[in-house]
Short mmCIF file of C-alpha atoms and ligand atoms in Angstrom, two decimals:
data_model
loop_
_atom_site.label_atom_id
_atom_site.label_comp_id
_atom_site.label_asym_id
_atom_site.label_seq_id
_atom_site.Cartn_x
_atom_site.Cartn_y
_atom_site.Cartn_z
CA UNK N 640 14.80 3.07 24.08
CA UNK N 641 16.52 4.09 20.26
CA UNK N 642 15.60 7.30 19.11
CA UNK N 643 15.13 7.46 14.82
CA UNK N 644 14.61 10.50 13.63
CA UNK N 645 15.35 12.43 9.87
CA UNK N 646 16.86 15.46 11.60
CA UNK N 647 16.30 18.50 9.26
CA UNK N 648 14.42 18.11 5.62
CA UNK N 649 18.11 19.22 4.02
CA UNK N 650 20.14 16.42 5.84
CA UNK N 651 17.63 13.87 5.09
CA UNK N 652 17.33 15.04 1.56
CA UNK N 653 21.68 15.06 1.74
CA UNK N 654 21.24 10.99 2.66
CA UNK N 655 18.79 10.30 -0.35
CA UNK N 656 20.92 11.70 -2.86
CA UNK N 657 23.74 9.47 -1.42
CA UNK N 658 21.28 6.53 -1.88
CA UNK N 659 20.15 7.36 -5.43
CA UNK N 660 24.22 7.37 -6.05
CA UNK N 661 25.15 4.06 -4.24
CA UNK N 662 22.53 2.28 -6.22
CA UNK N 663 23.61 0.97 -9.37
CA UNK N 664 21.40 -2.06 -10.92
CA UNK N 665 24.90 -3.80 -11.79
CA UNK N 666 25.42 -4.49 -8.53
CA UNK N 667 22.85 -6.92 -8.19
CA UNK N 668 24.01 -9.79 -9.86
CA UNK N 669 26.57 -10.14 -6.79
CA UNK N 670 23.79 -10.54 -4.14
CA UNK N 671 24.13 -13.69 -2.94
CA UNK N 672 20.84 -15.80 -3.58
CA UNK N 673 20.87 -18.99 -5.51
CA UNK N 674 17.79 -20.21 -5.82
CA UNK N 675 13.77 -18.58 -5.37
CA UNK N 676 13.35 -21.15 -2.33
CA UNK N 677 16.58 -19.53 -0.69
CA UNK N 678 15.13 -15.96 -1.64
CA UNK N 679 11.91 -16.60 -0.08
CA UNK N 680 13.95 -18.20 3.48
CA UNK N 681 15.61 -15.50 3.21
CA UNK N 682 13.88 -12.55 2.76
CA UNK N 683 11.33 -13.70 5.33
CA UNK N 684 13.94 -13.59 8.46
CA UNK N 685 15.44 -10.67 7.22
CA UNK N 686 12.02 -9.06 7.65
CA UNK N 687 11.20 -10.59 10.42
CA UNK N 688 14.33 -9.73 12.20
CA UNK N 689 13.93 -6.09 11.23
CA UNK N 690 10.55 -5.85 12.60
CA UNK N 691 11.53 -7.33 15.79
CA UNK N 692 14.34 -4.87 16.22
CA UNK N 693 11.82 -2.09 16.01
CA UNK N 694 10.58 -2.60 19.51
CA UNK N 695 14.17 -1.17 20.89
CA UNK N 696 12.45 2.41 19.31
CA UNK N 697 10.30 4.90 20.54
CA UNK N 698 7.93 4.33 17.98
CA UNK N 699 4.28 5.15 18.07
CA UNK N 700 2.96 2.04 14.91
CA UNK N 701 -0.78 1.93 16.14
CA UNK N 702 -0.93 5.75 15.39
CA UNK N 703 -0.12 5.17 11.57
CA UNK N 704 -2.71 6.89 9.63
CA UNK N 705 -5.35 4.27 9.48
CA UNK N 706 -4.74 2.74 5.74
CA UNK N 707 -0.93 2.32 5.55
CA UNK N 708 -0.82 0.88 8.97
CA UNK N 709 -0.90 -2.96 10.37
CA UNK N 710 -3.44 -4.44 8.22
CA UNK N 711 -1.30 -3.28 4.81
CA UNK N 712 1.78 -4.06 6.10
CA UNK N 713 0.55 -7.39 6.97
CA UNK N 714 -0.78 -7.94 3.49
CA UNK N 715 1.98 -6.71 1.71
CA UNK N 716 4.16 -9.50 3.59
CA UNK N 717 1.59 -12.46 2.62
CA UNK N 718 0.74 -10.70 -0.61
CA UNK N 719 4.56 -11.05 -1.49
CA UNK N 720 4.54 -14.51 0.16
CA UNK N 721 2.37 -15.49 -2.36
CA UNK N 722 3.80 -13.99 -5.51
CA UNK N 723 8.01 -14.92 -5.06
CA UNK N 724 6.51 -18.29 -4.24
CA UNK N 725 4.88 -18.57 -7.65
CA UNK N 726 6.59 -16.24 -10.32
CA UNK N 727 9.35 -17.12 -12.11
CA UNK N 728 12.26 -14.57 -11.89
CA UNK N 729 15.83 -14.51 -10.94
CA UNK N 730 16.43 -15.31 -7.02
CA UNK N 731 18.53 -12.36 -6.45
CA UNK N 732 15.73 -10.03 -7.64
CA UNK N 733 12.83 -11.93 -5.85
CA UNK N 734 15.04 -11.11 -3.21
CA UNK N 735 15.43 -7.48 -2.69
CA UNK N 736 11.62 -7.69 -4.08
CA UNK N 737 10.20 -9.51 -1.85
CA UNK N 738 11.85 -7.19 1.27
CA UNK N 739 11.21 -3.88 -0.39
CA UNK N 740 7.65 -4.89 -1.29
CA UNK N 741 6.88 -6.18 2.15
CA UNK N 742 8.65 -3.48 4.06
CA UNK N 743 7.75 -0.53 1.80
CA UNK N 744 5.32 1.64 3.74
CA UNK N 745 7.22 1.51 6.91
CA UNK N 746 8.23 4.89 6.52
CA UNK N 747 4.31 5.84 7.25
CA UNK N 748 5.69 5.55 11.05
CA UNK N 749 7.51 8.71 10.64
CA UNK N 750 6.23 10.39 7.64
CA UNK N 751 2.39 10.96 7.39
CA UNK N 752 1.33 10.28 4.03
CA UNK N 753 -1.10 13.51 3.50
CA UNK N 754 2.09 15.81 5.08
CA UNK N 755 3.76 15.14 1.51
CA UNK N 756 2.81 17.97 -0.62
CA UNK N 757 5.13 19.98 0.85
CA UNK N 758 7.82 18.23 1.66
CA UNK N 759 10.93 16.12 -0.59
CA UNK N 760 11.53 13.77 1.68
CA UNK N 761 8.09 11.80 2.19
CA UNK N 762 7.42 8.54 3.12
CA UNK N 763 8.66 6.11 0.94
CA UNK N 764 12.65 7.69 1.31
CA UNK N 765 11.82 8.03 5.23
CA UNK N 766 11.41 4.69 4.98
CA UNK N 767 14.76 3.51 2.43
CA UNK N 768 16.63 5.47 5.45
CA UNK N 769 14.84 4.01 8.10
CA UNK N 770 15.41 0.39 6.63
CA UNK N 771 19.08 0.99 5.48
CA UNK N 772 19.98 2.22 9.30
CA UNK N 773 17.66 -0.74 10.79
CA UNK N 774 19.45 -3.39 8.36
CA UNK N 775 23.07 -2.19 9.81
CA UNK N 776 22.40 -4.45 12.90
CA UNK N 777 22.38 -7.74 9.69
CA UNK N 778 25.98 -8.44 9.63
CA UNK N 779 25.19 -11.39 7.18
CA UNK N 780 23.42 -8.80 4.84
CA UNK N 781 26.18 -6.89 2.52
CA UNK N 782 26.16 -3.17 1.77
CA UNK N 783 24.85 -3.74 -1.48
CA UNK N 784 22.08 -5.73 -0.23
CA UNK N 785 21.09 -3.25 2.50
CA UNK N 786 21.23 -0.59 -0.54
CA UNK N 787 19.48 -2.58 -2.97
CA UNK N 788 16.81 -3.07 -0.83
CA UNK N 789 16.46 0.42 0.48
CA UNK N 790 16.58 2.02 -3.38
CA UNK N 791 13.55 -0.25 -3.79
CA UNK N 792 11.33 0.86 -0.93
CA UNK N 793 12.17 4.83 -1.61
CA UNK N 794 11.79 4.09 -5.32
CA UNK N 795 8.14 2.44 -4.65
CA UNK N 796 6.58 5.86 -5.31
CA UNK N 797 6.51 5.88 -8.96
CA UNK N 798 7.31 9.03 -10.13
CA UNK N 799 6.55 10.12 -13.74
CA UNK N 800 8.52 12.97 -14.01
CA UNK N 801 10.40 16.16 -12.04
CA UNK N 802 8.17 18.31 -9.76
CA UNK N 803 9.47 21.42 -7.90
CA UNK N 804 8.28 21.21 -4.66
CA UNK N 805 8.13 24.13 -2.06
CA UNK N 806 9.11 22.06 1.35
CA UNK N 807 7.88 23.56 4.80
CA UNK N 808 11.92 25.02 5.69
CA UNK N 809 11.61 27.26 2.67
CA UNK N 810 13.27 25.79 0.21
CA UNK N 811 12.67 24.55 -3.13
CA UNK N 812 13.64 20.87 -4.24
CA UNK N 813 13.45 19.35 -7.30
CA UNK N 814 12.21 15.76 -7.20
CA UNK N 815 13.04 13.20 -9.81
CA UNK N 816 12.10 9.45 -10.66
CA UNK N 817 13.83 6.90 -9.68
CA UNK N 818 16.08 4.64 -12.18
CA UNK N 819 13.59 1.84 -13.16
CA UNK N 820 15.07 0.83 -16.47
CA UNK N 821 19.07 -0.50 -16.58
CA UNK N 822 21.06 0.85 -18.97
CA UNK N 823 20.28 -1.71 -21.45
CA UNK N 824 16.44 -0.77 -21.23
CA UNK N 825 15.26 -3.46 -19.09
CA UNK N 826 13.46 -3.28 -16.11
CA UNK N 827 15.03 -2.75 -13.01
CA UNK N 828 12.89 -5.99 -11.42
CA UNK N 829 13.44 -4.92 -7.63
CA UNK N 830 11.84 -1.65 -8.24
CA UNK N 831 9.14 -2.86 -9.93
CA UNK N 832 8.52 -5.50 -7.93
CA UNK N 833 8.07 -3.65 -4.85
CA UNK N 834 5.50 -1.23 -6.06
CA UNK N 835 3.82 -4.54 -7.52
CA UNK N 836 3.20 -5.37 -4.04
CA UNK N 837 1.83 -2.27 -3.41
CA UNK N 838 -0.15 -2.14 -5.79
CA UNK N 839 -1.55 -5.72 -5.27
CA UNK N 840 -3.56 -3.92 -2.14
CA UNK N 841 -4.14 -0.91 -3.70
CA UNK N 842 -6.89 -3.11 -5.77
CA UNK N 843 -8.94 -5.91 -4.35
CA UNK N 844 -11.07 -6.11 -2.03
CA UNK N 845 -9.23 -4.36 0.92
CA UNK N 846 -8.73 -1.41 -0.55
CA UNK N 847 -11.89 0.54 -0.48
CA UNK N 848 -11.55 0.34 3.33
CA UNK N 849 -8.03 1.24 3.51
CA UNK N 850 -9.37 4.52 1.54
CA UNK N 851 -12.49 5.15 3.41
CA UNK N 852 -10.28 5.04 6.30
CA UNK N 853 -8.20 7.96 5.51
CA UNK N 854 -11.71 10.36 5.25
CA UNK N 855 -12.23 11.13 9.13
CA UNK N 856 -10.43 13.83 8.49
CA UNK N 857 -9.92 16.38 5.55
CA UNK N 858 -7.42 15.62 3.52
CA UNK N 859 -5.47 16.76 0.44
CA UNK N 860 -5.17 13.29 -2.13
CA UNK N 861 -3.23 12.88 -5.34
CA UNK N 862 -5.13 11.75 -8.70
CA UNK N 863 -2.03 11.13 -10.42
CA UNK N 864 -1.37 14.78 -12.07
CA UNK N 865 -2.41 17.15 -8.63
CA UNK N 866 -3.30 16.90 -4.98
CA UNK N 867 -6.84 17.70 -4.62
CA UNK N 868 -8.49 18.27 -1.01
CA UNK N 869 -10.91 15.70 0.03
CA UNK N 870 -14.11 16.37 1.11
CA UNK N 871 -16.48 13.50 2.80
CA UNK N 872 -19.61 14.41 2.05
CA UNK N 873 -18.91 14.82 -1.93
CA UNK N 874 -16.23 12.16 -2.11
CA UNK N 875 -19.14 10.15 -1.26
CA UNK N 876 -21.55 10.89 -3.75
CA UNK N 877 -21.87 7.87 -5.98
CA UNK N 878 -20.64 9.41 -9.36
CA UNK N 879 -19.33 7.88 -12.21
CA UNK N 880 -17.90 10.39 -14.43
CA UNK N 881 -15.26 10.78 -17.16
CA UNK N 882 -12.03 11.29 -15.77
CA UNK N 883 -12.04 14.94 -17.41
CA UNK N 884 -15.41 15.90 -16.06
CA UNK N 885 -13.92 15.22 -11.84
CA UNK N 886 -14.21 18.85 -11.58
CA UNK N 887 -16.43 22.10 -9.86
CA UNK N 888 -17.59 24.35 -11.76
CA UNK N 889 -14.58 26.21 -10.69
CA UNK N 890 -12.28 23.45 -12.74
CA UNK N 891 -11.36 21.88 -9.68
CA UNK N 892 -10.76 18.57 -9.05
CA UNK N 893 -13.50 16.80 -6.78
CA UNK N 894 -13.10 13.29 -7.49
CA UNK N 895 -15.82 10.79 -5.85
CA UNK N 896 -14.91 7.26 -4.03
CA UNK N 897 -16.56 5.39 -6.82
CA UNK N 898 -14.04 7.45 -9.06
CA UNK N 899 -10.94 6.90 -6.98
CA UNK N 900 -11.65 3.20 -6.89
CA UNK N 901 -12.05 3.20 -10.92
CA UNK N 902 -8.98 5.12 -11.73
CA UNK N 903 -7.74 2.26 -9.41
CA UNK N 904 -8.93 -0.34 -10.74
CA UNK N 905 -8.37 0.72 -14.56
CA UNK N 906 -4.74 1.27 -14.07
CA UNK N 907 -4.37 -2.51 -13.40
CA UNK N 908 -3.38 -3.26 -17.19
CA UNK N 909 0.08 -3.45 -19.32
CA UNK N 910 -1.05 -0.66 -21.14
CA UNK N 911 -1.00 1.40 -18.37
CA UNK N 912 2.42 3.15 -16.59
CA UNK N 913 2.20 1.19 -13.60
CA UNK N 914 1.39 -2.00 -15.11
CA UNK N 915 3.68 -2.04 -17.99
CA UNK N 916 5.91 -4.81 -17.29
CA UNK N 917 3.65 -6.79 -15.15
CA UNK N 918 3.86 -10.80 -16.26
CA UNK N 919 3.31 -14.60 -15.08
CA UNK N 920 1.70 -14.72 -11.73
CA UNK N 921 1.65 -11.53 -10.78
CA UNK N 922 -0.80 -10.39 -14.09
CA UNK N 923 -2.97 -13.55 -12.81
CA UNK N 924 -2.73 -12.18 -9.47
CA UNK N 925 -3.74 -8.34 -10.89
CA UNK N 926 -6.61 -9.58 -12.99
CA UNK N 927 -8.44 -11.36 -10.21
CA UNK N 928 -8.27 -8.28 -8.00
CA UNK N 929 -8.90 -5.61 -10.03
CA UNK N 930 -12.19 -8.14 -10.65
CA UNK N 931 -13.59 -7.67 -7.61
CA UNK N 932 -12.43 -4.15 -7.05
CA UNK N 933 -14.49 -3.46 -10.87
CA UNK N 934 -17.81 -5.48 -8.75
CA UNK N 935 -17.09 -3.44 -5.70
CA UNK N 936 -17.57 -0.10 -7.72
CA UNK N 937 -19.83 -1.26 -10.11
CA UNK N 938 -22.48 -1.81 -6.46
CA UNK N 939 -22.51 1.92 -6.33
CA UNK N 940 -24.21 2.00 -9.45
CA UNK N 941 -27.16 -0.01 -8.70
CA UNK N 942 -29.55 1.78 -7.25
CA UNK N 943 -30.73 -0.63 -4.06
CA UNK N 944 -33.29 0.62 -1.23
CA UNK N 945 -32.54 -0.98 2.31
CA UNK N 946 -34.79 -0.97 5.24
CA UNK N 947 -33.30 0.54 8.40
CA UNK N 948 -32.64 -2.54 10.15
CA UNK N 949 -30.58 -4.03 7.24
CA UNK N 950 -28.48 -0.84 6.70
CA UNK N 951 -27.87 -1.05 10.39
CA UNK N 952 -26.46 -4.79 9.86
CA UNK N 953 -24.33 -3.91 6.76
CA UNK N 954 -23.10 -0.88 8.62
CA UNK N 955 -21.82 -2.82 11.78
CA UNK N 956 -20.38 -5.59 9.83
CA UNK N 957 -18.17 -2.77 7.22
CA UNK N 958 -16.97 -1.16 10.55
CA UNK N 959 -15.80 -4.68 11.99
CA UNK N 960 -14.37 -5.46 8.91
CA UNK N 961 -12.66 -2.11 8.76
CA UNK N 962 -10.90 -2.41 12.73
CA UNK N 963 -11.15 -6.11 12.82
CA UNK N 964 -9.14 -6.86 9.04
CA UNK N 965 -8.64 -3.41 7.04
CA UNK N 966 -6.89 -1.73 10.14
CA UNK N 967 -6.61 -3.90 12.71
CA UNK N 968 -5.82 -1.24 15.60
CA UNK N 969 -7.73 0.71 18.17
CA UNK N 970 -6.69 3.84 15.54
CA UNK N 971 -8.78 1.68 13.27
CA UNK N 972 -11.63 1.02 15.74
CA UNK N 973 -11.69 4.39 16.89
CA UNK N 974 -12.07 5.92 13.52
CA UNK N 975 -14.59 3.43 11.68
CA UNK N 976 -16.73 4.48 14.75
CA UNK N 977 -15.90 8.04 13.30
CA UNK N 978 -16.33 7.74 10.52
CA UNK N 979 -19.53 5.74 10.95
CA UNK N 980 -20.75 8.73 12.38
CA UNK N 981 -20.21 11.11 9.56
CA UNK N 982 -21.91 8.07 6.93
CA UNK N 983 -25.27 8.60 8.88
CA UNK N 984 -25.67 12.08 8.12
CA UNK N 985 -25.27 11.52 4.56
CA UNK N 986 -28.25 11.66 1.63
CA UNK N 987 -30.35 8.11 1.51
CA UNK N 988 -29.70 7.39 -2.21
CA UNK N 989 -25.81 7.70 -1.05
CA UNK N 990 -25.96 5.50 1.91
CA UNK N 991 -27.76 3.08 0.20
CA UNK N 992 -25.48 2.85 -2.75
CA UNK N 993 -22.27 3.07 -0.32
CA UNK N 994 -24.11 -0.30 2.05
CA UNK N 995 -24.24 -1.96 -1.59
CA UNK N 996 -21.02 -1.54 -2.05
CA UNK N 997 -19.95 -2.51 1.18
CA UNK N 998 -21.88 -5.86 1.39
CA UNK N 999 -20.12 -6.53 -2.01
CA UNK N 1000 -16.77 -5.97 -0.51
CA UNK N 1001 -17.78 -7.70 2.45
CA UNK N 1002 -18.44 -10.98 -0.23
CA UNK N 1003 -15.26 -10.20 -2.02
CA UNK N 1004 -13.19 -9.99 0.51
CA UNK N 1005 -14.79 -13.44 1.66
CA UNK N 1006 -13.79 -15.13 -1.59
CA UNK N 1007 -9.94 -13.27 -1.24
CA UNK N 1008 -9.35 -14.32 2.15
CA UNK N 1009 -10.39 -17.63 1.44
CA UNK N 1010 -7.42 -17.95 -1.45
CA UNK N 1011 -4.95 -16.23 0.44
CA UNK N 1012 -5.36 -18.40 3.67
CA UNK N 1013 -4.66 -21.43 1.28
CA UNK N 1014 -1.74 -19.98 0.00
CA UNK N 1015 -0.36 -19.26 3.63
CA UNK N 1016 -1.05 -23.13 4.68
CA UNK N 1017 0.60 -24.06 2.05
CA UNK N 1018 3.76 -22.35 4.04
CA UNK N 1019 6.31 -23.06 6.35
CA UNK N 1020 4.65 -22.22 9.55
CA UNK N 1021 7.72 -20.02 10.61
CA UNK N 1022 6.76 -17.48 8.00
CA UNK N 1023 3.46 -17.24 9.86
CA UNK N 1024 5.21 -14.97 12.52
CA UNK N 1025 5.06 -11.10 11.38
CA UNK N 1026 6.15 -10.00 15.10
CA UNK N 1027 5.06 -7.45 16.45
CA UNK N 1028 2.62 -6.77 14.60
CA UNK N 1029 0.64 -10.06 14.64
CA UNK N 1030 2.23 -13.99 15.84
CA UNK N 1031 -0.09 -15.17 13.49
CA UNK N 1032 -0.43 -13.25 9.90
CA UNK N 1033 -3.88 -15.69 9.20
CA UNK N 1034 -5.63 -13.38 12.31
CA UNK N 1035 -4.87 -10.50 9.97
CA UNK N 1036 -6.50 -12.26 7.07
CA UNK N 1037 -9.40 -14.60 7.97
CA UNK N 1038 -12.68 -12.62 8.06
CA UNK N 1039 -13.30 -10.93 11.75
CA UNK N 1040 -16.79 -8.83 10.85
CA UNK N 1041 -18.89 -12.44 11.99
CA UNK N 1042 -17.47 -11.98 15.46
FE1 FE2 H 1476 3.57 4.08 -0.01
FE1 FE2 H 1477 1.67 0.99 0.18
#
């Protein structure tokens, strides 16, 4: 069994720099891809491959916190299936997309995600070093590729600007953005294609359950400017307020669900940071999404009185759906159960107006999986395989919470 480890913060943080210099955007016009259909072959064995190899390490993927485990991974593979099938781009940058975007959490296996506020390396450049070593054992893959494509992943965080940040080993980095323009001004189309991918779950119908997930235990969250500690029972109160007024009376920040899915949902435009350059499919993609995401939120607002029996229905079939498609692991079983719990002891009004919500994600997701399973068919059925993880990626997707 392979050990993979970071070592300390500083060496770690040593073998990012290194990255950030080998990457240069010039260099991908000699990755050799000449045509989308080869980019799409491609970039599905090279995944593949790499996920296989991952069995040779002592790795523990069902303990993933619940969110950024399985179930995302497994839609960010069809999710970019679906869009370097469809949008029209240069090969070579479909590519390295399509493997960043697919592969981009991985680093979640080493790195939690709410251990980041005080720490420089975090999860999405545990995972460009993870990758980069893991792609060593692809002899047909060149340096550049193996670079290009780990740049992406740690570059899939998108930050805005430089933040000092006091790491656990006592010292102070400074952490910058990554290059997402060339030197020309145009986008660096790897980079933004993998967070595209990201972002294509972070919207939808899945993601209210990959949040929920991550609130069986207390947890510090970023709203874009600070990390903020989450509590349950208020993150749960169905508010709906102006971005400026998600604060105590102490000033600080206390932003609901219904919030957290909004700020979500609203940041799915070009006139937004993230969204800037999106085009073609991927806007049509986007649109539909953030749709349902806007219905899913919207629920929370309508006040709707259930009797007990019928809150007991919607509440079984949100926690199937949560294990059985969200997070398909006994992490995710274990904690819907959890966190099922912790929902019961909650005010009626909010229970009511979180069972709305869910039965309206529960329809959504419906519709979604529907699409996306069409899509797949469409497929070679050798890009079904997302080993180990699932043999099959349409168990991931088709709708478990009738079982
Ligand atoms: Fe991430
Ligand atoms: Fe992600």
């Amino acid at each position: 069994m392979k050990i993979y480890n970071l070592k300390s913060e500083a060496a770690a943080w040593e073998e990012v720099q290194r990255l950030r210099r080998d990457f240069n955007p010039e260099l991908l016009k000699d990755i050799r891809i000449n045509s989308g259909e080869e980019a799409v072959e491609r970039a599905t064995e090279v995944i593949q491959r790499l996920l296989t190899d991952l069995k040779d390490y002592n790795l523990n993927f069902p303990q993933i916190s619940p969110g950024h485990g399985s179930g995302h991974l497994t839609r960010d593979f069809v999710n970019a299936g679906i869009l370097f099938r469809n949008l029209e781009t240069d090969p070579r940058d479909a590519f390295v997309g399509f493997v960043g975007g697919s592969l981009h959490d991985i680093g979640c296996v080493i790195i939690s995600r709410y251990e980041e506020s005080t720490r420089a390396v975090r999860h999405a450049e545990a995972g460009a070093l993870f990758t980069r070593h893991l792609l060593e054992n692809q002899k047909d893959l060149s340096d550049l590729e193996r670079t290009a494509i780990a740049y992406s992943i740690a570059a899939h965080t998108h930050y805005r600007g430089e933040s000092e940040v006091k790491c656990d080993d006592g010292e102070t980095r400074i952490v910058k953005p990554y290059m997402e323009l060339d030197k020309n001004g145009k986008p660096v189309w790897p980079v933004w294609f993998t967070r595209w991918v990201d972002r294509l779950d972070c919207n939808g119908p899945a993601y209210l359950g990959r949040h929920y997930l991550t609130l069986a235990e207390e947890h510090k969250d970023f709203d874009g400017l600070t990390h903020f500690d989450v509590r349950f029972a208020h993150h749960m109160t169905p508010l709906l307020r102006h971005f400026k007024d998600q604060v105590d009376d102490k000033g600080v920040r206390n932003q609901t669900m219904s919030e957290h899915m909004k700020m979500f949902a609203d940041s799915q435009t070009n006139e937004s940071p993230y969204g800037k350059h999106d085009y073609g499919f991927m806007v049509q993609l986007r649109d539909g999404s953030k749709d349902m995401l806007n219905r899913i939120v919207y629920a929370t607002q309508v006040p709707t009185i259930f009797s007990p029996e019928r809150e007991r229905e919607i509440r079984e079939v949100w926690r199937k759906f949560l294990y059985g498609n969200v997070e398909p692991s006994m992490l995710g079983s274990v904690t819907s159960g959890t966190l099922d719990g912790m929902f019961g002891e909650l005010e009626d009004k909010t229970r009511h107006a979180w069972c709305s919500a869910f039965l309206t994600t529960i329809y959504e997701y419906s519709r979604w999986a529907e699409e996306r399973l069409k899509y797949i068919e469409r497929q070679d059925s050798r890009s079904y395989s997302f080993k180990p993880i699932t043999d099959d990626v349409r168990e991931v997707i088709k709708p478990r919470y009738w079982e």
